[in-house]
PDB file of C-alpha atoms and ligand atoms in Angstrom:
ATOM      1  CA  MET A 562      -6.202 -25.359  -6.605  1.00  0.00           C
ATOM      2  CA  ALA A 563      -7.977 -27.216  -3.775  1.00  0.00           C
ATOM      3  CA  ARG A 564      -9.234 -24.846  -1.099  1.00  0.00           C
ATOM      4  CA  ASP A 565      -6.698 -24.638   1.715  1.00  0.00           C
ATOM      5  CA  PRO A 566      -8.664 -25.495   4.885  1.00  0.00           C
ATOM      6  CA  ARG A 567      -6.938 -22.611   6.700  1.00  0.00           C
ATOM      7  CA  LEU A 568      -8.628 -20.052   4.416  1.00  0.00           C
ATOM      8  CA  PRO A 569     -11.383 -18.205   6.276  1.00  0.00           C
ATOM      9  CA  ASP A 570     -14.965 -17.832   5.011  1.00  0.00           C
ATOM     10  CA  LEU A 571     -15.168 -14.166   3.956  1.00  0.00           C
ATOM     11  CA  ARG A 572     -18.903 -14.115   4.715  1.00  0.00           C
ATOM     12  CA  ASN A 573     -18.148 -14.427   8.437  1.00  0.00           C
ATOM     13  CA  PHE A 574     -16.496 -10.981   8.596  1.00  0.00           C
ATOM     14  CA  GLU A 575     -18.021  -7.517   8.800  1.00  0.00           C
ATOM     15  CA  ARG A 576     -15.157  -5.334   7.629  1.00  0.00           C
ATOM     16  CA  ILE A 577     -12.497  -6.669   5.318  1.00  0.00           C
ATOM     17  CA  VAL A 578      -9.344  -4.944   4.064  1.00  0.00           C
ATOM     18  CA  PHE A 579      -7.406  -6.250   1.082  1.00  0.00           C
ATOM     19  CA  PHE A 580      -3.899  -4.806   1.406  1.00  0.00           C
ATOM     20  CA  THR A 581      -2.131  -5.175  -1.925  1.00  0.00           C
ATOM     21  CA  GLY A 582       1.334  -4.745  -3.413  1.00  0.00           C
ATOM     22  CA  ALA A 583       3.034  -5.220  -6.758  1.00  0.00           C
ATOM     23  CA  GLY A 584       2.535  -9.024  -6.667  1.00  0.00           C
ATOM     24  CA  MET A 585      -1.217  -8.406  -6.975  1.00  0.00           C
ATOM     25  CA  SER A 586      -0.665  -7.117 -10.504  1.00  0.00           C
ATOM     26  CA  ALA A 587       2.129  -9.518 -11.499  1.00  0.00           C
ATOM     27  CA  GLU A 588      -0.362 -11.843 -13.219  1.00  0.00           C
ATOM     28  CA  SER A 589      -1.593  -8.857 -15.262  1.00  0.00           C
ATOM     29  CA  GLY A 590       1.940  -8.487 -16.620  1.00  0.00           C
ATOM     30  CA  VAL A 591       2.886  -5.407 -14.552  1.00  0.00           C
ATOM     31  CA  PRO A 592       6.499  -5.874 -13.450  1.00  0.00           C
ATOM     32  CA  THR A 593       7.170  -5.901  -9.701  1.00  0.00           C
ATOM     33  CA  TYR A 594       9.944  -3.624  -8.431  1.00  0.00           C
ATOM     34  CA  ARG A 595      12.014  -6.331  -6.823  1.00  0.00           C
ATOM     35  CA  GLY A 596      12.466  -9.979  -7.709  1.00  0.00           C
ATOM     36  CA  LYS A 597      12.527 -11.472 -11.190  1.00  0.00           C
ATOM     37  CA  GLY A 598      12.023  -8.883 -13.951  1.00  0.00           C
ATOM     38  CA  GLY A 599      11.929  -6.056 -11.358  1.00  0.00           C
ATOM     39  CA  ILE A 600      11.909  -2.647 -13.030  1.00  0.00           C
ATOM     40  CA  TRP A 601      14.638  -1.122 -10.820  1.00  0.00           C
ATOM     41  CA  LYS A 602      17.083  -3.607 -12.332  1.00  0.00           C
ATOM     42  CA  GLU A 603      16.816  -1.513 -15.532  1.00  0.00           C
ATOM     43  CA  TYR A 604      16.208   1.987 -14.164  1.00  0.00           C
ATOM     44  CA  GLU A 605      17.854   3.748 -11.253  1.00  0.00           C
ATOM     45  CA  PRO A 606      15.209   5.427  -9.083  1.00  0.00           C
ATOM     46  CA  GLN A 607      17.574   8.340  -8.340  1.00  0.00           C
ATOM     47  CA  ARG A 608      17.510   9.271 -12.028  1.00  0.00           C
ATOM     48  CA  TYR A 609      13.822   8.783 -12.772  1.00  0.00           C
ATOM     49  CA  ALA A 610      11.679   8.626  -9.654  1.00  0.00           C
ATOM     50  CA  CYS A 611      12.476  11.320  -7.145  1.00  0.00           C
ATOM     51  CA  GLN A 612      11.757  15.030  -6.812  1.00  0.00           C
ATOM     52  CA  ALA A 613      15.422  16.002  -7.335  1.00  0.00           C
ATOM     53  CA  ALA A 614      15.460  14.164 -10.684  1.00  0.00           C
ATOM     54  CA  PHE A 615      12.225  15.880 -11.726  1.00  0.00           C
ATOM     55  CA  ASP A 616      13.582  19.311 -10.761  1.00  0.00           C
ATOM     56  CA  ARG A 617      16.792  18.590 -12.675  1.00  0.00           C
ATOM     57  CA  ASP A 618      15.378  17.001 -15.817  1.00  0.00           C
ATOM     58  CA  PRO A 619      11.572  16.730 -16.064  1.00  0.00           C
ATOM     59  CA  GLU A 620      11.803  15.523 -19.653  1.00  0.00           C
ATOM     60  CA  ALA A 621      13.859  12.446 -18.699  1.00  0.00           C
ATOM     61  CA  VAL A 622      11.546  11.702 -15.780  1.00  0.00           C
ATOM     62  CA  TRP A 623       8.542  11.923 -18.094  1.00  0.00           C
ATOM     63  CA  GLU A 624      10.238   9.690 -20.652  1.00  0.00           C
ATOM     64  CA  PHE A 625      10.458   7.015 -17.960  1.00  0.00           C
ATOM     65  CA  HIS A 626       6.899   7.604 -16.729  1.00  0.00           C
ATOM     66  CA  ASN A 627       5.490   7.559 -20.257  1.00  0.00           C
ATOM     67  CA  TYR A 628       7.314   4.263 -20.753  1.00  0.00           C
ATOM     68  CA  ARG A 629       5.663   2.951 -17.563  1.00  0.00           C
ATOM     69  CA  ARG A 630       2.262   4.328 -18.599  1.00  0.00           C
ATOM     70  CA  GLY A 631       2.626   2.462 -21.881  1.00  0.00           C
ATOM     71  CA  LEU A 632       3.563  -0.822 -20.171  1.00  0.00           C
ATOM     72  CA  VAL A 633       0.882  -0.614 -17.495  1.00  0.00           C
ATOM     73  CA  GLY A 634      -1.774   0.835 -19.813  1.00  0.00           C
ATOM     74  CA  ALA A 635      -1.536  -2.302 -21.938  1.00  0.00           C
ATOM     75  CA  CYS A 636      -2.302  -4.502 -18.909  1.00  0.00           C
ATOM     76  CA  GLU A 637      -5.751  -5.668 -17.885  1.00  0.00           C
ATOM     77  CA  PRO A 638      -7.018  -6.408 -14.388  1.00  0.00           C
ATOM     78  CA  ASN A 639      -6.538 -10.098 -13.588  1.00  0.00           C
ATOM     79  CA  ALA A 640      -8.909 -12.599 -11.994  1.00  0.00           C
ATOM     80  CA  GLY A 641      -7.714 -11.559  -8.525  1.00  0.00           C
ATOM     81  CA  HIS A 642      -8.581  -7.877  -9.080  1.00  0.00           C
ATOM     82  CA  ARG A 643     -12.016  -8.885 -10.348  1.00  0.00           C
ATOM     83  CA  LEU A 644     -12.649 -11.187  -7.375  1.00  0.00           C
ATOM     84  CA  ILE A 645     -11.819  -8.390  -4.925  1.00  0.00           C
ATOM     85  CA  ALA A 646     -14.246  -6.094  -6.791  1.00  0.00           C
ATOM     86  CA  GLN A 647     -16.878  -8.851  -6.597  1.00  0.00           C
ATOM     87  CA  ALA A 648     -16.231  -9.170  -2.854  1.00  0.00           C
ATOM     88  CA  GLU A 649     -16.852  -5.427  -2.436  1.00  0.00           C
ATOM     89  CA  ALA A 650     -20.114  -5.716  -4.363  1.00  0.00           C
ATOM     90  CA  THR A 651     -21.279  -8.748  -2.371  1.00  0.00           C
ATOM     91  CA  LEU A 652     -20.053  -8.291   1.204  1.00  0.00           C
ATOM     92  CA  PRO A 653     -21.009  -5.577   3.717  1.00  0.00           C
ATOM     93  CA  HIS A 654     -17.781  -3.560   3.863  1.00  0.00           C
ATOM     94  CA  VAL A 655     -14.677  -4.164   1.784  1.00  0.00           C
ATOM     95  CA  THR A 656     -11.787  -1.716   1.387  1.00  0.00           C
ATOM     96  CA  VAL A 657      -8.690  -1.960  -0.765  1.00  0.00           C
ATOM     97  CA  VAL A 658      -5.523  -0.336   0.549  1.00  0.00           C
ATOM     98  CA  THR A 659      -2.906  -0.593  -2.150  1.00  0.00           C
ATOM     99  CA  GLN A 660       0.723   0.295  -2.671  1.00  0.00           C
ATOM    100  CA  ASN A 661       0.169  -0.072  -6.399  1.00  0.00           C
ATOM    101  CA  ILE A 662       0.015   2.896  -8.714  1.00  0.00           C
ATOM    102  CA  ASP A 663      -1.464   1.028 -11.687  1.00  0.00           C
ATOM    103  CA  GLY A 664      -5.192   1.699 -11.124  1.00  0.00           C
ATOM    104  CA  LEU A 665      -6.087  -1.926 -11.907  1.00  0.00           C
ATOM    105  CA  HIS A 666      -8.321  -2.346  -8.828  1.00  0.00           C
ATOM    106  CA  GLN A 667     -10.510   0.531 -10.006  1.00  0.00           C
ATOM    107  CA  LEU A 668     -10.540  -0.791 -13.597  1.00  0.00           C
ATOM    108  CA  ALA A 669     -11.798  -4.114 -12.231  1.00  0.00           C
ATOM    109  CA  GLY A 670     -14.652  -2.305 -10.460  1.00  0.00           C
ATOM    110  CA  SER A 671     -13.395  -1.719  -6.900  1.00  0.00           C
ATOM    111  CA  GLU A 672     -14.712   1.598  -5.586  1.00  0.00           C
ATOM    112  CA  ARG A 673     -13.287   2.000  -2.072  1.00  0.00           C
ATOM    113  CA  VAL A 674      -9.592   2.085  -2.922  1.00  0.00           C
ATOM    114  CA  TYR A 675      -6.885   3.988  -1.049  1.00  0.00           C
ATOM    115  CA  GLU A 676      -3.711   4.374  -3.087  1.00  0.00           C
ATOM    116  CA  LEU A 677      -0.903   4.859  -0.560  1.00  0.00           C
ATOM    117  CA  HIS A 678       1.704   5.625  -3.213  1.00  0.00           C
ATOM    118  CA  GLY A 679      -0.427   7.671  -5.606  1.00  0.00           C
ATOM    119  CA  SER A 680      -1.336   6.833  -9.170  1.00  0.00           C
ATOM    120  CA  LEU A 681       0.366   6.633 -12.529  1.00  0.00           C
ATOM    121  CA  TRP A 682      -2.786   8.164 -14.070  1.00  0.00           C
ATOM    122  CA  TRP A 683      -3.020  11.305 -11.941  1.00  0.00           C
ATOM    123  CA  VAL A 684      -0.765  14.325 -12.430  1.00  0.00           C
ATOM    124  CA  ARG A 685      -0.477  17.500 -10.441  1.00  0.00           C
ATOM    125  CA  CYS A 686       0.937  21.006 -10.751  1.00  0.00           C
ATOM    126  CA  GLY A 687       0.708  23.204  -7.679  1.00  0.00           C
ATOM    127  CA  SER A 688      -2.772  22.638  -6.287  1.00  0.00           C
ATOM    128  CA  GLU A 689      -4.218  21.408  -9.609  1.00  0.00           C
ATOM    129  CA  ARG A 690      -4.758  17.685 -10.260  1.00  0.00           C
ATOM    130  CA  ARG A 691      -5.811  15.946 -13.427  1.00  0.00           C
ATOM    131  CA  PHE A 692      -6.612  12.336 -14.425  1.00  0.00           C
ATOM    132  CA  SER A 693      -5.415  11.130 -17.816  1.00  0.00           C
ATOM    133  CA  ARG A 694      -4.676   7.723 -19.277  1.00  0.00           C
ATOM    134  CA  ALA A 695      -3.033   9.279 -22.341  1.00  0.00           C
ATOM    135  CA  VAL A 696       0.189   7.632 -23.512  1.00  0.00           C
ATOM    136  CA  PRO A 697       2.396   9.500 -23.974  1.00  0.00           C
ATOM    137  CA  PHE A 698       1.120  12.203 -21.661  1.00  0.00           C
ATOM    138  CA  ASP A 699       1.963  15.699 -22.909  1.00  0.00           C
ATOM    139  CA  ALA A 700       3.375  16.952 -19.611  1.00  0.00           C
ATOM    140  CA  GLN A 701       4.600  20.439 -20.460  1.00  0.00           C
ATOM    141  CA  ARG A 702       1.838  23.001 -20.045  1.00  0.00           C
ATOM    142  CA  PRO A 703       1.272  26.074 -22.244  1.00  0.00           C
ATOM    143  CA  ASP A 704       2.582  28.212 -19.326  1.00  0.00           C
ATOM    144  CA  GLY A 705       5.912  26.321 -19.510  1.00  0.00           C
ATOM    145  CA  LYS A 706       5.396  24.487 -16.196  1.00  0.00           C
ATOM    146  CA  TRP A 707       5.393  20.695 -16.022  1.00  0.00           C
ATOM    147  CA  TRP A 708       2.720  18.372 -14.725  1.00  0.00           C
ATOM    148  CA  ARG A 709       4.289  16.030 -12.187  1.00  0.00           C
ATOM    149  CA  PRO A 710       3.157  12.410 -11.813  1.00  0.00           C
ATOM    150  CA  ASP A 711       1.042  12.269  -8.633  1.00  0.00           C
ATOM    151  CA  ILE A 712       3.114   9.373  -7.318  1.00  0.00           C
ATOM    152  CA  VAL A 713       4.903   9.040  -4.009  1.00  0.00           C
ATOM    153  CA  TRP A 714       8.479   8.928  -5.234  1.00  0.00           C
ATOM    154  CA  PHE A 715      11.551   7.898  -3.279  1.00  0.00           C
ATOM    155  CA  GLY A 716      12.062  10.452  -0.516  1.00  0.00           C
ATOM    156  CA  ASP A 717       8.453  11.790  -0.655  1.00  0.00           C
ATOM    157  CA  SER A 718       6.019  11.604   2.230  1.00  0.00           C
ATOM    158  CA  LEU A 719       2.747   9.762   1.881  1.00  0.00           C
ATOM    159  CA  LYS A 720      -0.363  11.959   1.631  1.00  0.00           C
ATOM    160  CA  SER A 721      -1.738  12.352   5.130  1.00  0.00           C
ATOM    161  CA  GLU A 722      -5.412  12.274   4.080  1.00  0.00           C
ATOM    162  CA  VAL A 723      -4.905   8.935   2.291  1.00  0.00           C
ATOM    163  CA  VAL A 724      -2.916   7.483   5.195  1.00  0.00           C
ATOM    164  CA  THR A 725      -5.616   8.573   7.667  1.00  0.00           C
ATOM    165  CA  LYS A 726      -8.359   6.822   5.666  1.00  0.00           C
ATOM    166  CA  ALA A 727      -6.237   3.709   5.164  1.00  0.00           C
ATOM    167  CA  ILE A 728      -5.327   3.451   8.849  1.00  0.00           C
ATOM    168  CA  ASP A 729      -8.954   3.970   9.828  1.00  0.00           C
ATOM    169  CA  ALA A 730     -10.025   1.088   7.576  1.00  0.00           C
ATOM    170  CA  ILE A 731      -7.186  -1.136   8.804  1.00  0.00           C
ATOM    171  CA  THR A 732      -7.697  -0.515  12.517  1.00  0.00           C
ATOM    172  CA  ARG A 733     -11.456  -1.143  12.220  1.00  0.00           C
ATOM    173  CA  CYS A 734     -11.383  -4.300  10.124  1.00  0.00           C
ATOM    174  CA  ASP A 735     -11.925  -7.807  11.450  1.00  0.00           C
ATOM    175  CA  LEU A 736     -10.094  -9.474   8.532  1.00  0.00           C
ATOM    176  CA  LEU A 737      -7.040  -8.195   6.680  1.00  0.00           C
ATOM    177  CA  VAL A 738      -5.779 -10.047   3.621  1.00  0.00           C
ATOM    178  CA  SER A 739      -2.336  -8.946   2.475  1.00  0.00           C
ATOM    179  CA  ILE A 740      -1.496  -9.885  -1.116  1.00  0.00           C
ATOM    180  CA  GLY A 741       1.765  -9.667  -3.045  1.00  0.00           C
ATOM    181  CA  THR A 742       3.795  -7.260  -0.980  1.00  0.00           C
ATOM    182  CA  SER A 743       7.413  -7.775  -0.007  1.00  0.00           C
ATOM    183  CA  ALA A 744       6.787  -5.663   3.134  1.00  0.00           C
ATOM    184  CA  VAL A 745      10.061  -3.794   2.828  1.00  0.00           C
ATOM    185  CA  VAL A 746       8.742  -0.364   1.793  1.00  0.00           C
ATOM    186  CA  TYR A 747       7.932   1.789   4.849  1.00  0.00           C
ATOM    187  CA  PRO A 748       5.634   2.953   6.306  1.00  0.00           C
ATOM    188  CA  ALA A 749       3.285   0.713   4.273  1.00  0.00           C
ATOM    189  CA  ALA A 750       5.071  -2.455   5.422  1.00  0.00           C
ATOM    190  CA  GLN A 751       3.922  -2.107   9.033  1.00  0.00           C
ATOM    191  CA  MET A 752       0.354  -0.945   8.356  1.00  0.00           C
ATOM    192  CA  PRO A 753      -1.293  -4.387   8.195  1.00  0.00           C
ATOM    193  CA  LEU A 754      -0.030  -5.107  11.699  1.00  0.00           C
ATOM    194  CA  LEU A 755      -2.281  -2.293  13.038  1.00  0.00           C
ATOM    195  CA  ALA A 756      -5.239  -4.563  12.309  1.00  0.00           C
ATOM    196  CA  GLN A 757      -4.145  -6.826  15.132  1.00  0.00           C
ATOM    197  CA  GLN A 758      -4.970  -4.116  17.682  1.00  0.00           C
ATOM    198  CA  ASN A 759      -8.627  -4.762  16.909  1.00  0.00           C
ATOM    199  CA  GLY A 760      -8.222  -8.507  17.149  1.00  0.00           C
ATOM    200  CA  ALA A 761      -8.519  -8.909  13.384  1.00  0.00           C
ATOM    201  CA  THR A 762      -7.507 -12.087  11.605  1.00  0.00           C
ATOM    202  CA  LEU A 763      -4.479 -11.523   9.354  1.00  0.00           C
ATOM    203  CA  VAL A 764      -3.921 -13.551   6.194  1.00  0.00           C
ATOM    204  CA  GLU A 765      -0.847 -13.244   3.968  1.00  0.00           C
ATOM    205  CA  ILE A 766      -0.901 -14.390   0.340  1.00  0.00           C
ATOM    206  CA  ASN A 767       2.540 -14.471  -1.254  1.00  0.00           C
ATOM    207  CA  PRO A 768       4.616 -17.187  -2.939  1.00  0.00           C
ATOM    208  CA  ASP A 769       7.518 -16.177  -0.660  1.00  0.00           C
ATOM    209  CA  GLU A 770       7.969 -15.518   3.027  1.00  0.00           C
ATOM    210  CA  THR A 771       8.279 -11.825   3.971  1.00  0.00           C
ATOM    211  CA  PRO A 772       9.871 -10.034   6.945  1.00  0.00           C
ATOM    212  CA  VAL A 773       6.413  -9.740   8.589  1.00  0.00           C
ATOM    213  CA  SER A 774       5.089 -13.235   7.821  1.00  0.00           C
ATOM    214  CA  LYS A 775       5.481 -14.362  11.421  1.00  0.00           C
ATOM    215  CA  ALA A 776       2.977 -11.734  12.585  1.00  0.00           C
ATOM    216  CA  TYR A 777       0.243 -13.221  10.375  1.00  0.00           C
ATOM    217  CA  ASP A 778      -2.305 -15.754  11.620  1.00  0.00           C
ATOM    218  CA  ILE A 779      -2.401 -17.581   8.299  1.00  0.00           C
ATOM    219  CA  CYS A 780       0.229 -17.535   5.527  1.00  0.00           C
ATOM    220  CA  ILE A 781      -0.738 -19.036   2.200  1.00  0.00           C
ATOM    221  CA  ARG A 782       2.182 -19.607  -0.165  1.00  0.00           C
ATOM    222  CA  GLY A 783       0.646 -19.156  -3.598  1.00  0.00           C
ATOM    223  CA  THR A 784      -0.100 -16.558  -6.241  1.00  0.00           C
ATOM    224  CA  ALA A 785      -2.786 -13.874  -5.956  1.00  0.00           C
ATOM    225  CA  GLY A 786      -4.971 -15.348  -8.693  1.00  0.00           C
ATOM    226  CA  GLU A 787      -5.024 -18.923  -7.456  1.00  0.00           C
ATOM    227  CA  VAL A 788      -5.461 -18.153  -3.760  1.00  0.00           C
ATOM    228  CA  LEU A 789      -8.112 -15.451  -4.314  1.00  0.00           C
ATOM    229  CA  THR A 790     -10.043 -17.848  -6.525  1.00  0.00           C
ATOM    230  CA  ALA A 791     -10.195 -20.284  -3.597  1.00  0.00           C
ATOM    231  CA  LEU A 792     -10.787 -17.547  -0.994  1.00  0.00           C
ATOM    232  CA  CYS A 793     -13.673 -15.919  -2.895  1.00  0.00           C
ATOM    233  CA  ALA A 794     -15.341 -19.124  -4.120  1.00  0.00           C
ATOM    234  CA  GLY A 795     -19.053 -19.234  -3.279  1.00  0.00           C
ATOM    235  CA  LEU A 796     -19.301 -15.532  -2.384  1.00  0.00           C
ATOM    236  CA  ASP A 797     -22.728 -15.298  -3.963  1.00  0.00           C
ATOM    237  CA  GLU A 798     -24.061 -18.218  -1.897  1.00  0.00           C
ATOM    238  CA  ALA A 799     -25.742 -17.856   1.507  1.00  0.00           C
ATOM    239  CA  PRO A 800     -23.373 -17.896   4.525  1.00  0.00           C
ATOM    240  CA  ALA A 801     -22.670 -21.247   6.140  1.00  0.00           C
ATOM    241  CA  VAL A 802     -24.876 -21.894   9.195  1.00  0.00           C
ATOM    242  CA  SER A 803     -22.645 -22.378  12.209  1.00  0.00           C
TER     243      SER A 803
HETATM  244  P1  LIG B1195       7.693  -5.640  -4.413  1.00  0.00           P
HETATM  245  O1  LIG B1195       8.021  -5.594  -5.863  1.00  0.00           O
HETATM  246  O2  LIG B1195       8.690  -5.183  -3.431  1.00  0.00           O
HETATM  247  O3  LIG B1195       7.308  -7.137  -4.006  1.00  0.00           O
HETATM  248  C1  LIG B1195       6.399  -7.902  -4.741  1.00  0.00           C
HETATM  249  C2  LIG B1195       5.951  -9.077  -3.889  1.00  0.00           C
HETATM  250  O4  LIG B1195       4.967  -9.797  -4.630  1.00  0.00           O
HETATM  251  C3  LIG B1195       7.063 -10.066  -3.542  1.00  0.00           C
HETATM  252  O5  LIG B1195       6.997 -10.362  -2.157  1.00  0.00           O
HETATM  253  C4  LIG B1195       6.714 -11.305  -4.374  1.00  0.00           C
HETATM  254  O6  LIG B1195       7.059 -12.512  -3.700  1.00  0.00           O
HETATM  255  C5  LIG B1195       5.218 -11.168  -4.514  1.00  0.00           C
HETATM  256  N1  LIG B1195       4.649 -11.779  -5.725  1.00  0.00           N
HETATM  257  C6  LIG B1195       5.213 -11.937  -6.943  1.00  0.00           C
HETATM  258  N2  LIG B1195       4.342 -12.509  -7.795  1.00  0.00           N
HETATM  259  C7  LIG B1195       3.207 -12.706  -7.090  1.00  0.00           C
HETATM  260  C8  LIG B1195       1.930 -13.241  -7.425  1.00  0.00           C
HETATM  261  N3  LIG B1195       1.653 -13.703  -8.651  1.00  0.00           N
HETATM  262  N4  LIG B1195       0.981 -13.304  -6.458  1.00  0.00           N
HETATM  263  C9  LIG B1195       1.234 -12.853  -5.201  1.00  0.00           C
HETATM  264  N5  LIG B1195       2.429 -12.335  -4.831  1.00  0.00           N
HETATM  265  C10 LIG B1195       3.389 -12.251  -5.775  1.00  0.00           C
HETATM  266  O7  LIG B1195       6.310  -4.848  -4.262  1.00  0.00           O
HETATM  267  P2  LIG B1195       5.680  -3.999  -3.057  1.00  0.00           P
HETATM  268  O8  LIG B1195       5.795  -4.719  -1.772  1.00  0.00           O
HETATM  269  O9  LIG B1195       4.347  -3.573  -3.547  1.00  0.00           O
HETATM  270  O10 LIG B1195       6.585  -2.695  -2.879  1.00  0.00           O
HETATM  271  C11 LIG B1195       7.163  -2.075  -3.927  1.00  0.00           C
HETATM  272  C12 LIG B1195       6.733  -0.670  -4.264  1.00  0.00           C
HETATM  273  O11 LIG B1195       6.675  -0.707  -5.666  1.00  0.00           O
HETATM  274  C13 LIG B1195       5.403  -0.181  -3.851  1.00  0.00           C
HETATM  275  O12 LIG B1195       5.634   1.040  -3.297  1.00  0.00           O
HETATM  276  C14 LIG B1195       4.595   0.063  -5.133  1.00  0.00           C
HETATM  277  O13 LIG B1195       4.110   1.385  -5.146  1.00  0.00           O
HETATM  278  C15 LIG B1195       5.557  -0.028  -6.219  1.00  0.00           C
HETATM  279  N6  LIG B1195       5.163  -0.802  -7.421  1.00  0.00           N
HETATM  280  C16 LIG B1195       3.901  -0.768  -7.918  1.00  0.00           C
HETATM  281  C17 LIG B1195       3.580  -1.527  -9.023  1.00  0.00           C
HETATM  282  C18 LIG B1195       2.175  -1.474  -9.540  1.00  0.00           C
HETATM  283  O14 LIG B1195       1.526  -0.456  -9.442  1.00  0.00           O
HETATM  284  N7  LIG B1195       1.670  -2.581 -10.075  1.00  0.00           N
HETATM  285  C19 LIG B1195       4.526  -2.325  -9.649  1.00  0.00           C
HETATM  286  C20 LIG B1195       5.833  -2.308  -9.129  1.00  0.00           C
HETATM  287  C21 LIG B1195       6.121  -1.559  -8.002  1.00  0.00           C
END
């Protein structure tokens, strides 16, 4: 893809936030929630992804989450994930704020990642947390209690410590690049707009328009992989002299 002349030169910014949603991982084969192939077309969230369902029938909820762990665990980070990790390694300050629960940014090498909606690979029980990529995950403990996926389910609140860090990164950045989010899940949907308070440049990468597109300075209609390839080209070269 020829470089769109509206794309900014990443090397001209001091603090960059990549704000990602399910479309970021679509090219890895992870289904998005909405749109074509969306997982909620097959599974009702009320039966498999909320606290009431877990309290009622943890086994059924785990059957669904083990199914998801299997699907996602077979997926690899795509070129876009790797380019964002390369940007973090090359540029002064890059943060990923993601709505995704798949862990693919970290697998690609990103280190400063805030997962607004938790992770498919972390479980918790009371105050204990554990990381496991096992599929299936043996969720019933010897004491009879169940590990719960450490995911923000429908009806849950976001973790305040994660939100605080994410908002801090967003309000202090001078460039925010939003990738592959439909911007309909709150409060995440509005978060990128906080970057404007600091005069940041806002770029949206999505094949489709979203409800917040009009608030962005630059909207690039394309897929994560192709647009990030153009956006991150030449990252290892010296900055352009202006
Ligand atoms: P969404 O499913 O609501 O929307 C996906 C967006 O990605 C759409 O706007 C679509 O146009 C765009 N898109 C599709 N293919 C793309 C591509 N190749 N490149 C760029 N954009 C592309 O996703 P959302 O906004 O993240 O919100 C849904 C919720 O679903 C989030 O809370 C998230 O936690 C969860 N979710 C996570 C995963 C994951 O971890 N990978 C997958 C599905 C859903």
